[in-house]
mmCIF file of C-alpha atoms in Angstrom:
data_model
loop_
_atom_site.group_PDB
_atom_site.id
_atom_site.type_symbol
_atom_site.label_atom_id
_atom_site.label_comp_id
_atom_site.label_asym_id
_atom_site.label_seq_id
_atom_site.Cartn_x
_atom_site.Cartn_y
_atom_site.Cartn_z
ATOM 1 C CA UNK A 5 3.399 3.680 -5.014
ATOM 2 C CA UNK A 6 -0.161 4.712 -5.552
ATOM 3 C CA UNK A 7 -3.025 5.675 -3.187
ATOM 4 C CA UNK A 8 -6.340 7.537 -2.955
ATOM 5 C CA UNK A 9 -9.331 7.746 -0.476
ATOM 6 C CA UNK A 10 -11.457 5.353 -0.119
ATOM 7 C CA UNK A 11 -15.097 5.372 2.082
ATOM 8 C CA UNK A 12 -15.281 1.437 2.000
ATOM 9 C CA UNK A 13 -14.621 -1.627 0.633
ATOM 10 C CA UNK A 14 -16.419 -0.920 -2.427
ATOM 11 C CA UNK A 15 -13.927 1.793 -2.753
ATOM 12 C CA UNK A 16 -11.147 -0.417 -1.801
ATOM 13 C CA UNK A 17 -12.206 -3.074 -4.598
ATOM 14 C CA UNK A 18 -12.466 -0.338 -6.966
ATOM 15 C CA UNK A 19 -9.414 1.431 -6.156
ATOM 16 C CA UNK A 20 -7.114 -1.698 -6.513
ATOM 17 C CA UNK A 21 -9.720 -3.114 -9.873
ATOM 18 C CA UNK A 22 -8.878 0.048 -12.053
ATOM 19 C CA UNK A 23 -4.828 0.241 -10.659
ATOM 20 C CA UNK A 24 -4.174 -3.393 -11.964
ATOM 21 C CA UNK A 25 -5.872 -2.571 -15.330
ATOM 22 C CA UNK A 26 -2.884 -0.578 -15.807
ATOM 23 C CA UNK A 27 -0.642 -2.745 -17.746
ATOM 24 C CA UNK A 28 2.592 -2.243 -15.125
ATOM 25 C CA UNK A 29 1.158 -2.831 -11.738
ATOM 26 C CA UNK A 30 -1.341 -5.873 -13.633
ATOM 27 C CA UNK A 31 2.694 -7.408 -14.133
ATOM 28 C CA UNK A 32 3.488 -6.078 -10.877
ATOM 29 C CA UNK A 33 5.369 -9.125 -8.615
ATOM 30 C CA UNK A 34 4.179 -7.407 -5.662
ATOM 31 C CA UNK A 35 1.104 -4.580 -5.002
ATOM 32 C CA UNK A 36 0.970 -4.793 -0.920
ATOM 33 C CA UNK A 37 -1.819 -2.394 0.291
ATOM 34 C CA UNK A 38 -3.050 -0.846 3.235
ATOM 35 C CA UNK A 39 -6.089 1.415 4.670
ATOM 36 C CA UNK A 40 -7.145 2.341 8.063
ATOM 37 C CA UNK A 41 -10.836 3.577 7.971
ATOM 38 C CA UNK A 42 -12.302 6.267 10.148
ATOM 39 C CA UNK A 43 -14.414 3.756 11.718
ATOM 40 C CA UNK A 44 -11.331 1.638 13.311
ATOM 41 C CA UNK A 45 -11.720 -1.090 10.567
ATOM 42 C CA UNK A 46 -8.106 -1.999 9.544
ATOM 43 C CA UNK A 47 -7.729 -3.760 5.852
ATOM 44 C CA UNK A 48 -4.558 -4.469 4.398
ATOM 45 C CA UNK A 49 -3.107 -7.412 2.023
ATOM 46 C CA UNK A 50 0.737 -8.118 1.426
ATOM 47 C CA UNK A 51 0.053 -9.914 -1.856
ATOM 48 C CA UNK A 52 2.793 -11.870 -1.637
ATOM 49 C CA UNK A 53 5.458 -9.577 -0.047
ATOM 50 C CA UNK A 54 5.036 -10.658 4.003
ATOM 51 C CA UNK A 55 4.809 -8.176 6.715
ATOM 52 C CA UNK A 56 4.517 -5.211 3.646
ATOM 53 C CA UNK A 57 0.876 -4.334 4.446
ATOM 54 C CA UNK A 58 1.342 -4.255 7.730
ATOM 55 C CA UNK A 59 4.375 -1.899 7.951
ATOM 56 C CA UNK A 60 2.096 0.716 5.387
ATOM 57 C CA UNK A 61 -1.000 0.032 8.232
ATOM 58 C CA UNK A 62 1.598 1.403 11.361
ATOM 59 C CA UNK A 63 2.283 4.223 9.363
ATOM 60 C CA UNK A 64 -0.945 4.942 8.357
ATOM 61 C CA UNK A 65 -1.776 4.985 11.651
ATOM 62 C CA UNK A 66 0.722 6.956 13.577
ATOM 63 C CA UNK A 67 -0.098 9.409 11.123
ATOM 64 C CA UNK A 68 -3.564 9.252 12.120
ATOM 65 C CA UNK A 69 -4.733 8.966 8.125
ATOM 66 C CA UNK A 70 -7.780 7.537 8.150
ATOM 67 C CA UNK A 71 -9.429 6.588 4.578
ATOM 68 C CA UNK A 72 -6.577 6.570 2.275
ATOM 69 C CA UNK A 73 -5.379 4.214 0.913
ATOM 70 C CA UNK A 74 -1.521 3.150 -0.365
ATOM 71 C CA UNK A 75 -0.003 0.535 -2.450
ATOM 72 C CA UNK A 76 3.398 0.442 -2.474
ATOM 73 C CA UNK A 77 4.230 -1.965 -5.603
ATOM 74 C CA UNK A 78 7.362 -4.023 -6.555
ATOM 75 C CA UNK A 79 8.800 -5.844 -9.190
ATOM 76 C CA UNK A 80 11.119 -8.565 -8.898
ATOM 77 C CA UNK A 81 14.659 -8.163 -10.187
ATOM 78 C CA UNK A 82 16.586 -11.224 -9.331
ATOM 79 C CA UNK A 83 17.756 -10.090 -5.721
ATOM 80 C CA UNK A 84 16.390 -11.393 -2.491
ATOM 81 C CA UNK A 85 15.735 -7.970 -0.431
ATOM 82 C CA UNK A 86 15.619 -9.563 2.869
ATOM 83 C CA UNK A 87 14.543 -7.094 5.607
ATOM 84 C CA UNK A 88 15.962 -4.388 3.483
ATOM 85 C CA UNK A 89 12.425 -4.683 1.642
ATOM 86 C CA UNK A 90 11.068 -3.188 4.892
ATOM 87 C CA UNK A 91 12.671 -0.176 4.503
ATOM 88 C CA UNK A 92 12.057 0.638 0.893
ATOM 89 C CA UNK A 93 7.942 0.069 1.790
ATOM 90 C CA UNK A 94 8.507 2.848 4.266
ATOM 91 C CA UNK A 95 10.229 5.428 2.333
ATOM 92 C CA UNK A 96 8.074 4.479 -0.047
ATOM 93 C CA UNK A 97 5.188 4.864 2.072
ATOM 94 C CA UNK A 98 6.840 8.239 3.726
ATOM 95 C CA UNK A 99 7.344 10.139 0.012
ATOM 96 C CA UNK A 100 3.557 9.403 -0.726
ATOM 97 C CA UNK A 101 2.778 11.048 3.065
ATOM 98 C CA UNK A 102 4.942 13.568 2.667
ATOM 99 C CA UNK A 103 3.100 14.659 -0.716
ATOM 100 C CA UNK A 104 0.147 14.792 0.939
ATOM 101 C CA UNK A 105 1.605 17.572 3.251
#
């Protein structure tokens, strides 16, 4: 998982432009993404991985973290996650919080 602020979609573009010119998220299966700006403006993008950016935009929110944004990204190793997939974006999503005391 990565993340960073970010003022507005410029920094959004930018954010995610230099993370995938890093050789392991660029072969990433999955970088789902989510940002809740201070203005109410909600952006997020599953790439691939439904329901993912979503899940990372309720917990930005109930944490009241505006400007930040996370990627929480996945490679594929042969096994189906099913809703289990749900949980590793939140405690993925919860360690990066939790960093941020």
């Amino acid at each position: 998982m990565s993340g960073g602020l970010v003022a507005n979609v410029e920094d959004i573009d930018a954010f995610l432009k230099t993370l995938k010119r890093q050789k392991k998220y660029a072969k990433a299966t999955h970088n789902s993404w989510a940002v809740f700006q201070s203005d109410g403006t909600q952006r997020k993008n599953d790439d691939g991985e439904s329901g993912a950016g979503n899940v990372i935009l309720r917990m930005l929110e109930r944490e009241g973290l505006t400007d930040q944004i996370i990627v929480v990204t996945r490679w594929y190793g042969g096994k189906h996650l099913g809703g289990d997939r749900f949980r590793h974006v939140q405690t993925c999503v919860k360690a990066y919080l939790d960093a941020l005391g």
